[in-house]
Coordinates of C-alpha atoms in Angstrom, one line a residue:
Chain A
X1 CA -18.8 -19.2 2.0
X2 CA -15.4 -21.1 1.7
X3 CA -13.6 -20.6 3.7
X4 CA -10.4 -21.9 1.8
X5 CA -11.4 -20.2 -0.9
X6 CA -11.1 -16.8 0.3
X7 CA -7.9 -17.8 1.7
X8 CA -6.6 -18.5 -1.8
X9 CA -7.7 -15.4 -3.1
X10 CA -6.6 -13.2 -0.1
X11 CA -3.1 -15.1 -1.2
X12 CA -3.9 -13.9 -4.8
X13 CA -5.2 -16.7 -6.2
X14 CA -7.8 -15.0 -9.0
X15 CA -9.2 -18.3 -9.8
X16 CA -10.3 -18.5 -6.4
X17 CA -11.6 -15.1 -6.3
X18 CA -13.8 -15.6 -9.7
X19 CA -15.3 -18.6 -7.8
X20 CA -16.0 -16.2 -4.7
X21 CA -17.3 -13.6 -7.0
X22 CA -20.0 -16.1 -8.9
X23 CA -21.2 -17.0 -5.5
X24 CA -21.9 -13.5 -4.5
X25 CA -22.4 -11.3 -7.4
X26 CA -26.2 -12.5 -7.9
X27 CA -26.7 -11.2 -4.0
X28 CA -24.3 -7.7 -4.5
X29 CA -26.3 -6.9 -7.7
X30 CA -29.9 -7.3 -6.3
X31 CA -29.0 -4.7 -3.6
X32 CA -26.9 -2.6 -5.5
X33 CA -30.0 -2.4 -8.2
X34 CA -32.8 -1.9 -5.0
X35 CA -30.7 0.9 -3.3
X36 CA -29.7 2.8 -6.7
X37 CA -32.8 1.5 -8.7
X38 CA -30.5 2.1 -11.9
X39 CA -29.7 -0.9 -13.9
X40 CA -26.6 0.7 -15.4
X41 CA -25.2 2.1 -11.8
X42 CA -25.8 -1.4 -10.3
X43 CA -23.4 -2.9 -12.8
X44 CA -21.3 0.1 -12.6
X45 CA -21.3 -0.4 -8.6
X46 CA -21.0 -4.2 -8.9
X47 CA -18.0 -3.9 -11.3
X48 CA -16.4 -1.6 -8.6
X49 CA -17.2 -3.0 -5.5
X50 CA -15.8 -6.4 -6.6
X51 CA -12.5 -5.0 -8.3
X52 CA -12.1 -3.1 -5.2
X53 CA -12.7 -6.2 -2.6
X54 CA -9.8 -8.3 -5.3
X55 CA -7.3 -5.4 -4.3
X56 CA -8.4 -4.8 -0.3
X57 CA -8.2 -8.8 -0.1
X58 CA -4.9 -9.1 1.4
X59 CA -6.1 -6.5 4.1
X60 CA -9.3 -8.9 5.5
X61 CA -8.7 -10.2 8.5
X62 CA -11.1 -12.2 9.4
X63 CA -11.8 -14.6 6.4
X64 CA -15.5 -15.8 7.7
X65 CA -16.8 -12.0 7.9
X66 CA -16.0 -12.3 4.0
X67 CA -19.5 -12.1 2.8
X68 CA -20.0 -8.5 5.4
X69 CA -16.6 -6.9 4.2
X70 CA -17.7 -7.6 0.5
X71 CA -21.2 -6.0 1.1
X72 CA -20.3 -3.1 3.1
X73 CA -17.4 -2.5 -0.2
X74 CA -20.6 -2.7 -2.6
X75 CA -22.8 -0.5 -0.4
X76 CA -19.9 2.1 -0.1
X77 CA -19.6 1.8 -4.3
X78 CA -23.5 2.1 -4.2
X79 CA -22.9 5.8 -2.6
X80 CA -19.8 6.6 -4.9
X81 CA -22.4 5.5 -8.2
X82 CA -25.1 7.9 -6.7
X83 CA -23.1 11.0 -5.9
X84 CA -22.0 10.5 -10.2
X85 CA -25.7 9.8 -11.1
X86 CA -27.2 12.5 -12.9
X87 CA -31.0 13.3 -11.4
X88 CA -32.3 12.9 -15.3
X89 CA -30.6 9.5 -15.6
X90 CA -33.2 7.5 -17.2
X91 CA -33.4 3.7 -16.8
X92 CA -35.1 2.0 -19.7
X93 CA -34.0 -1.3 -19.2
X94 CA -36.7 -4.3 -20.0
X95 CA -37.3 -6.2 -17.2
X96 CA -36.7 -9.4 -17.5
X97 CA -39.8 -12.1 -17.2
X98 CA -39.5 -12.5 -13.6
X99 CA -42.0 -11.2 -11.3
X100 CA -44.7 -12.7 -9.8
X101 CA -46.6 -15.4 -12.1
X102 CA -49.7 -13.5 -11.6
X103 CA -50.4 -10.5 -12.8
X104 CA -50.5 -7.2 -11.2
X105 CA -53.8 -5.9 -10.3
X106 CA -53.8 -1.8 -11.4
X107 CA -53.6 -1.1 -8.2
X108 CA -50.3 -3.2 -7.5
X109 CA -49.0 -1.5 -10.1
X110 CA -49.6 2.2 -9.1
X111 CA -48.5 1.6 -5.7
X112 CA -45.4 -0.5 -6.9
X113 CA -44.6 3.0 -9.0
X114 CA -45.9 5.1 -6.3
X115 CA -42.9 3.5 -4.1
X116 CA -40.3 3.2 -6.9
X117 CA -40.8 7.0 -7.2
X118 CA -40.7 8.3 -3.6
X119 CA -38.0 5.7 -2.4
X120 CA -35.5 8.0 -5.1
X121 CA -36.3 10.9 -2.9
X122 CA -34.6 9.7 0.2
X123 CA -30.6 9.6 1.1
X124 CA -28.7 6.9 0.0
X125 CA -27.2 5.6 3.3
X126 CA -30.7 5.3 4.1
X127 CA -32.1 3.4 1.3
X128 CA -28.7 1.0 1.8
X129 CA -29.9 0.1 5.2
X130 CA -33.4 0.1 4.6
X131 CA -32.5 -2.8 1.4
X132 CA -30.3 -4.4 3.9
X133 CA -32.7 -4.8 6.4
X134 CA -36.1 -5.6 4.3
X135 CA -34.7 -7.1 1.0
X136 CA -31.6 -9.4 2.9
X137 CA -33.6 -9.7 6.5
X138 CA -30.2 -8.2 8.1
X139 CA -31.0 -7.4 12.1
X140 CA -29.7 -3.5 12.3
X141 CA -27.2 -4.5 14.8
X142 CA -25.2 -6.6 12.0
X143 CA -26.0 -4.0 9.6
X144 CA -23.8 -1.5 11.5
X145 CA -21.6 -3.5 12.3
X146 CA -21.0 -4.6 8.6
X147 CA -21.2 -0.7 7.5
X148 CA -18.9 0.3 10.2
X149 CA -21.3 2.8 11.5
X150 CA -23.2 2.6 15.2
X151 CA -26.5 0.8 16.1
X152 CA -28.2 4.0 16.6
X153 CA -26.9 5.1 13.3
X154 CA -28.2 2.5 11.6
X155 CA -32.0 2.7 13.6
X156 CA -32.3 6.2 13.2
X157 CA -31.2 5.5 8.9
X158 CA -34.0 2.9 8.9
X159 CA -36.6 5.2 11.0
X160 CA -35.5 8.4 9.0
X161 CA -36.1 6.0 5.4
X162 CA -39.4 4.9 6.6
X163 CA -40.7 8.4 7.6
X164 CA -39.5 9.8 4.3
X165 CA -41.5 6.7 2.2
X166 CA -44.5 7.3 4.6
X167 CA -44.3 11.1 4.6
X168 CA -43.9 11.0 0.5
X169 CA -46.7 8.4 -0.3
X170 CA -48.8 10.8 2.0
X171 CA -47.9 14.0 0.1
X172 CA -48.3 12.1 -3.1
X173 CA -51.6 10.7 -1.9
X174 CA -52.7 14.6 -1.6
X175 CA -51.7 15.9 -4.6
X176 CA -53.7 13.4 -5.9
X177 CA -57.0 14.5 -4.6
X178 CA -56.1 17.9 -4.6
X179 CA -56.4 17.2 -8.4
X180 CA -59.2 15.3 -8.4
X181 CA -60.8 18.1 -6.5
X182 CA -59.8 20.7 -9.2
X183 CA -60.5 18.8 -12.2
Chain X
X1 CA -50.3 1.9 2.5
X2 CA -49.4 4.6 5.0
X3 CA -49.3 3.2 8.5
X4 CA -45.9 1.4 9.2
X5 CA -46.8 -2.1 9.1
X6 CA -48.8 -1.7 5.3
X7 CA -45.9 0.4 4.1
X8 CA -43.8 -2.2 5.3
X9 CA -45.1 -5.0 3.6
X10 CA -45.8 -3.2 0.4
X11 CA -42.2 -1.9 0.3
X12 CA -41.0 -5.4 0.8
X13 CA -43.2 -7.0 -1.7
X14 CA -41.9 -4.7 -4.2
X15 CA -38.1 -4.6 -3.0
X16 CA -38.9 -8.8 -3.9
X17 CA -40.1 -7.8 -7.4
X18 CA -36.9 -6.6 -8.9
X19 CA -33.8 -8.3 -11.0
X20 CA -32.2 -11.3 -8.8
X21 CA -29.3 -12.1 -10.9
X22 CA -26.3 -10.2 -11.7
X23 CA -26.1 -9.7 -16.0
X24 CA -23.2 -12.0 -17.1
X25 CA -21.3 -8.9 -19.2
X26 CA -21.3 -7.4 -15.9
X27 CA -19.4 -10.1 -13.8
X28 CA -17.3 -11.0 -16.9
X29 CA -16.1 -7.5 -17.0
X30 CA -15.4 -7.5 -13.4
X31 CA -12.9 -10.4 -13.3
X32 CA -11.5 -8.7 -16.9
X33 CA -10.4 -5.9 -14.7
X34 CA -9.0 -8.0 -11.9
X35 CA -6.9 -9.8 -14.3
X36 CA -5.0 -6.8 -14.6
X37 CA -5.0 -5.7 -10.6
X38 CA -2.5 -6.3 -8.3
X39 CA -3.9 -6.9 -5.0
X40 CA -2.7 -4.5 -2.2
X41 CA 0.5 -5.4 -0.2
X42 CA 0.3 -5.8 3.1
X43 CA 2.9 -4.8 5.3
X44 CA 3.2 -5.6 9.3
X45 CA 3.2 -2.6 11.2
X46 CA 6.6 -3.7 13.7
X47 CA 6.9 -0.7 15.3
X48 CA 3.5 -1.2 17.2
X49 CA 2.6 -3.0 20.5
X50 CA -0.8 -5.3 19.6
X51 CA -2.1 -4.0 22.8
X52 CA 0.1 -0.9 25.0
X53 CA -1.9 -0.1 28.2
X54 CA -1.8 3.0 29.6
X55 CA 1.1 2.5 31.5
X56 CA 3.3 0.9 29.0
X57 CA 1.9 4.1 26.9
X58 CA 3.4 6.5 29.8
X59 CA 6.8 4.2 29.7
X60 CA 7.1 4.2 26.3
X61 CA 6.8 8.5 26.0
X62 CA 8.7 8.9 28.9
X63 CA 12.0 6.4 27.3
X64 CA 11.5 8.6 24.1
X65 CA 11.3 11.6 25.5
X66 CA 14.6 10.5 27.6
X67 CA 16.2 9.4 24.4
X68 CA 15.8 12.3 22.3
X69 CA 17.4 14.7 25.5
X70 CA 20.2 12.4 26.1
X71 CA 20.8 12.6 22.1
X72 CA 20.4 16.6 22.3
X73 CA 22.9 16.4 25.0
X74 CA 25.5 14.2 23.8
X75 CA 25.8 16.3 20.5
X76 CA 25.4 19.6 21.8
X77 CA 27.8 18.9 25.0
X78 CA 30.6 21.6 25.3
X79 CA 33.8 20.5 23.4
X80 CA 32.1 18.7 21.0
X81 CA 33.6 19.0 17.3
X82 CA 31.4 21.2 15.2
X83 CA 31.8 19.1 12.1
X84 CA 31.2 15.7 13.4
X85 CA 31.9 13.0 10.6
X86 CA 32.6 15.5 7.9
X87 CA 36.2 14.9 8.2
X88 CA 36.3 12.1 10.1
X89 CA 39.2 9.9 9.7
X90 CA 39.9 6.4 11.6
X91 CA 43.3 6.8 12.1
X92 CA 43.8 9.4 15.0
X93 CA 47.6 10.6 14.2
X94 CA 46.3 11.2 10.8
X95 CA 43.3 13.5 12.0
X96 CA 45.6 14.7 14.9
X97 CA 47.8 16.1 11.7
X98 CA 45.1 17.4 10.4
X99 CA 43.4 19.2 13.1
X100 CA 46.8 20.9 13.3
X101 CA 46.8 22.2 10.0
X102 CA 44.1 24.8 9.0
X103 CA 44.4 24.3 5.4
X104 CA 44.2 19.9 5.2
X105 CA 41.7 19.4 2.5
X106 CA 38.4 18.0 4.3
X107 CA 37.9 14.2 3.1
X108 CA 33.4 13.4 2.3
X109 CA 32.0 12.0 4.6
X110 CA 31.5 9.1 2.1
X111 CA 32.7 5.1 3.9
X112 CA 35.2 4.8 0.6
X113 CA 37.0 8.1 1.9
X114 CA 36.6 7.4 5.1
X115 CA 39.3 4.4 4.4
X116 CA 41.9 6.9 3.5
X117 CA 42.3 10.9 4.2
X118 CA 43.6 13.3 1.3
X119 CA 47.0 14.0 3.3
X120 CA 47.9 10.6 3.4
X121 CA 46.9 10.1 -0.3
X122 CA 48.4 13.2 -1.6
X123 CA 52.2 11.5 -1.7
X124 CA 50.8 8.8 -4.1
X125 CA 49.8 11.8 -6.4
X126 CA 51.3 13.6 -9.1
X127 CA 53.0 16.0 -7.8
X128 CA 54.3 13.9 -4.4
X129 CA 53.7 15.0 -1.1
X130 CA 53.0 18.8 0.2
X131 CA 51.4 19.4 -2.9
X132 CA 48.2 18.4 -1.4
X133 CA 45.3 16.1 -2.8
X134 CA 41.1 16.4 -2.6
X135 CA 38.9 14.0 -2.6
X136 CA 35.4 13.2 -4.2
X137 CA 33.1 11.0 -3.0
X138 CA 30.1 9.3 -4.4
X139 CA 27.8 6.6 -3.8
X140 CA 25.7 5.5 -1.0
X141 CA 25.1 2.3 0.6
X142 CA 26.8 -1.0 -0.2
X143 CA 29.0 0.8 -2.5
X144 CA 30.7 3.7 -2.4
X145 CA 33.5 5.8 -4.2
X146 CA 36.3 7.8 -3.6
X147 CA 38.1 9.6 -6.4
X148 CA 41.9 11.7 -5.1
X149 CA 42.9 14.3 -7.3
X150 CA 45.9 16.3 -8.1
X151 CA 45.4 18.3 -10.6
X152 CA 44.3 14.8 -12.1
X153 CA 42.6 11.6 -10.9
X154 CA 45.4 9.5 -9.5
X155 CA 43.1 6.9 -6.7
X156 CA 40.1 5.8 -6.7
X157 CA 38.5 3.8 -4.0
X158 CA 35.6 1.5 -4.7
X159 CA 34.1 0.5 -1.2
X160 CA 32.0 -3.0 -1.3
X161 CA 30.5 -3.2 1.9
X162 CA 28.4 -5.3 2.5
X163 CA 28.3 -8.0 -0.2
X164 CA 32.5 -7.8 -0.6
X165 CA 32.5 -11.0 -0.1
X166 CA 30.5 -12.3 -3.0
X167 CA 32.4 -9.7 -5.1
X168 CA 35.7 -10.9 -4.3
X169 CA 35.0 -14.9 -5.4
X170 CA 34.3 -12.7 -8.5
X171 CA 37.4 -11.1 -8.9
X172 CA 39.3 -14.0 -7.9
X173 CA 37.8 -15.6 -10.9
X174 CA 39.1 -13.1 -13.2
X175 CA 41.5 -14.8 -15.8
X176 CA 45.2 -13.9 -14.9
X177 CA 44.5 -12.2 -11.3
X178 CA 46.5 -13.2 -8.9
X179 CA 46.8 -13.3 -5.1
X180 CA 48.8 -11.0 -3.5
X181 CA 50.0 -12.6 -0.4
X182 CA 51.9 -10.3 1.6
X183 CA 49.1 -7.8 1.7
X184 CA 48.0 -6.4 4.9
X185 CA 50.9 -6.5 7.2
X186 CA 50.1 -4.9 10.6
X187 CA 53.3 -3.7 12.7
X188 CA 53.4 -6.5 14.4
X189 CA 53.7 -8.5 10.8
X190 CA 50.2 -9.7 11.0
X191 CA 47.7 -9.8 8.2
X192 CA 44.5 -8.3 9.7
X193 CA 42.8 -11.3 8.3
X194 CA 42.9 -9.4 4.9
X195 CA 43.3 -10.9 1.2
X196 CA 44.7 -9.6 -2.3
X197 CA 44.3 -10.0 -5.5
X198 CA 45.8 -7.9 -8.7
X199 CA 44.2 -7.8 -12.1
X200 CA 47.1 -7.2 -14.3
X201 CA 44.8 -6.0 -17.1
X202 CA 43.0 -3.6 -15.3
X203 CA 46.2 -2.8 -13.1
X204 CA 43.6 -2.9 -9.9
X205 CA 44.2 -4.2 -6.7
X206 CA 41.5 -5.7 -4.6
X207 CA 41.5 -5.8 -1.0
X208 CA 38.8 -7.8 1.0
X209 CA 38.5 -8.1 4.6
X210 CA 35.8 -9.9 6.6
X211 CA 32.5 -9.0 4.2
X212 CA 34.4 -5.6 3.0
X213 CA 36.1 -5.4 -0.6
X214 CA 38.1 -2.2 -1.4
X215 CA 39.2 -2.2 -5.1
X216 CA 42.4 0.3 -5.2
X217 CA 43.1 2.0 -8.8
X218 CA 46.2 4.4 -8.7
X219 CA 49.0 5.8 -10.7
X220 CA 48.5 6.9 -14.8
X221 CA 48.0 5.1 -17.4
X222 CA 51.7 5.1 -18.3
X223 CA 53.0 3.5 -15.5
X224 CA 54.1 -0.4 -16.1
X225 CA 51.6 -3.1 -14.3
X226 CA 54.3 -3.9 -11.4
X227 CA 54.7 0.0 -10.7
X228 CA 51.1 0.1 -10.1
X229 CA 50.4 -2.9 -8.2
X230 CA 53.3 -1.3 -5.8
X231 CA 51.7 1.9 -5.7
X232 CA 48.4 0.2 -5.0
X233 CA 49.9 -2.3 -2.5
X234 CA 51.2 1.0 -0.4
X235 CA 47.9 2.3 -0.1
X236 CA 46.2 -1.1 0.5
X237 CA 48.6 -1.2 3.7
X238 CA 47.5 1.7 4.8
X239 CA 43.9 1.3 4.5
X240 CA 43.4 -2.2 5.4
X241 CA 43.6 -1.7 9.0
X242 CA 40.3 0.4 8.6
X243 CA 38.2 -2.2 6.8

């Protein structure tokens, strides 16, 4: 990140700050869009989040822990965006041509839908670390530090998100044979 | 896919799968809306030690704590006057006189009537002296007003203070005003370091002293421009001691 450049914008320098935000939005929408899995609330949070880090500017302190402040302010208009959500909110969005060249076997797919499906179930603050720490590679201690919560905080959100996925995918998994035993 | 490692790398095979780039009409909207933010303003805190250790904590409550008696004892100490700066006045014979007399008009506790009290207006009134005069006071700040009346308006003050000094090159540029120069004559004959300067249209005398500009409007309308600037002079010698 530039250094001068957030400089410039923390002095109000929007120019600046536009170059700062198409440098990081690509990064702040993928993991606004994998912890909300809402198209229209990942823009909504995005929008937010960066309108919001243009007004706190003057308030960073340290200009090199830029690219944390501006996450945790997305991540904190990820939770705002879910608490508006509506549970029926239905995303119908085309994907755009940008998964894996090959195609997905059928059993990709179910599991792929399978997760998309249970992940919804579990808190928000835990799906935010669990994106931070599997989608960007984030160790947990600089998640907490960059979401301003403790280390334990932040293991027991991961732990907590992973139990919920595990404990879902099982319950799902037994519904399943539950019906194939009635059918 | 249920023990941690598979659920693991399944969940981060398909976090991987989704959208990597933020939609264009997204961002554009963004920097739409910060065209039209301010950004927050900042401001230092002073008041507040970086770092304050415990003991410059303890020194810190314990000088508060000491000045807020010390204040509790200096204004509710035996003796003291009941209406402290309500009728202040900076000349002490004046306030002695009116201490004396129950019924003196109080002057506001406003800095324009603090330059002059209603007793030692009230001979520059209407109606002359022993009839009495009240004041008004108005304004806070650099400039304040004080308005004696009789019956009718017959002074106004118009305290400058700060900033009198920028106001008076002003006034001195005024077509037709002119400098008064024996203005501010102590009793031993000095001039308190004070200037003058009449506007004949406006029949207004302005006094300035260090960064302090009084402008002194008395008399009625009727009165000629030299009757005025005497009237106005009077007062300005009696107030220009107190700038």
């Amino acid at each position: 990140m530039d250094r001068v450049l957030v400089e410039q914008a923390r002095r109000g320098d929007r120019e600046a700050f536009a170059v700062l935000v198409h440098q990081v939005s690509d990064t702040l929408y993928a993991v606004a869009y994998r912890i909300l899995r809402d198209t229209g609330l990942a823009e909504d949070a995005l929008q937010n989040a960066l309108v919001l880090a243009w007004r706190r500017l003057p308030h960073l302190r340290e200009v090199d822990r830029f690219e944390a402040w501006i996450h945790r302010i997305l991540v904190h208009a990820c939770y705002d965006e879910a608490q508006r959500s509506r549970p029926w909110s239905a995303n119908v969005r085309l994907l755009p041509v940008e998964g894996p060249s090959t195609p997905d076997s059928t059993a990709d797919v179910a599991a792929r839908d399978e997760l998309e499906r249970v992940f919804r179930r579990i808190p928000v603050d835990q799906r935010a670390v669990f994106v931070l720490h599997h989608y960007l590679g984030l160790p947990l201690v600089e998640i907490a530090e960059m979401l301003g919560i403790p280390a334990g905080t932040a293991r027991s959100r991961l732990y907590y998100a992973t139990q919920g996925l595990r404990a879902a995918l099982i319950s799902d998994a037994a519904l399943e044979l539950e019906k194939g035993h009635s059918a | 896919m249920t023990d941690d490692r598979s659920l693991e790398r399944a969940a981060r095979s398909w976090l991987e799968s989704g959208p990597t780039e933020a939609p264009d009409h997204a961002v554009e909207a963004a920097l739409l809306r910060i065209q039209t933010t301010r950004q927050d303003r900042v401001t230092p805190v002073l008041w507040r030690l970086p770092k304050m250790n415990g003991v410059a904590r303890l020194f810190a409550a314990v000088a508060t704590v000491g000045v807020v008696v010390l204040a509790g004892l200096f204004t509710l100490r035996p003796g003291s006057p009941p209406n402290v700066g309500a009728s202040a006045s900076p000349n002490p014979s004046a306030s002695a006189g009116e201490a004396s007399s129950p019924s003196a008009p109080a002057t506001p506790s406003v800095a324009a009537c603090a330059l002059i009290t209603t007793r030692e207006a009230a001979p520059f009134g209407p109606y002359g002296a022993g009839t009495g005069a009240s004041a008004n006071g108005s304004g806070t700040g650099a400039e304040t007003r004080c308005q004696y009346t009789g019956g009718d308006i017959f002074l106004t003050l118009t305290l400058t203070n700060p900033g009198g000094t920028a106001a008076f090159d002003l006034v001195k540029a005024i077509p037709g005003a002119r400098a008064i120069p024996d203005l501010g004559a102590d009793r031993g004959g000095g001039l308190l370091g004070a200037e003058g300067v009449f506007d004949p249209a406006t029949k207004t005398l302005y006094v300035a002293k260090g960064d302090a500009l009084v402008a002194i409007l008395a008399g009625s309308s009727a009165q000629s421009p030299e009757t005025r600037l005497a009237t106005e002079t009077a007062i300005a010698r009696i107030l220009v001691g107190r700038l």
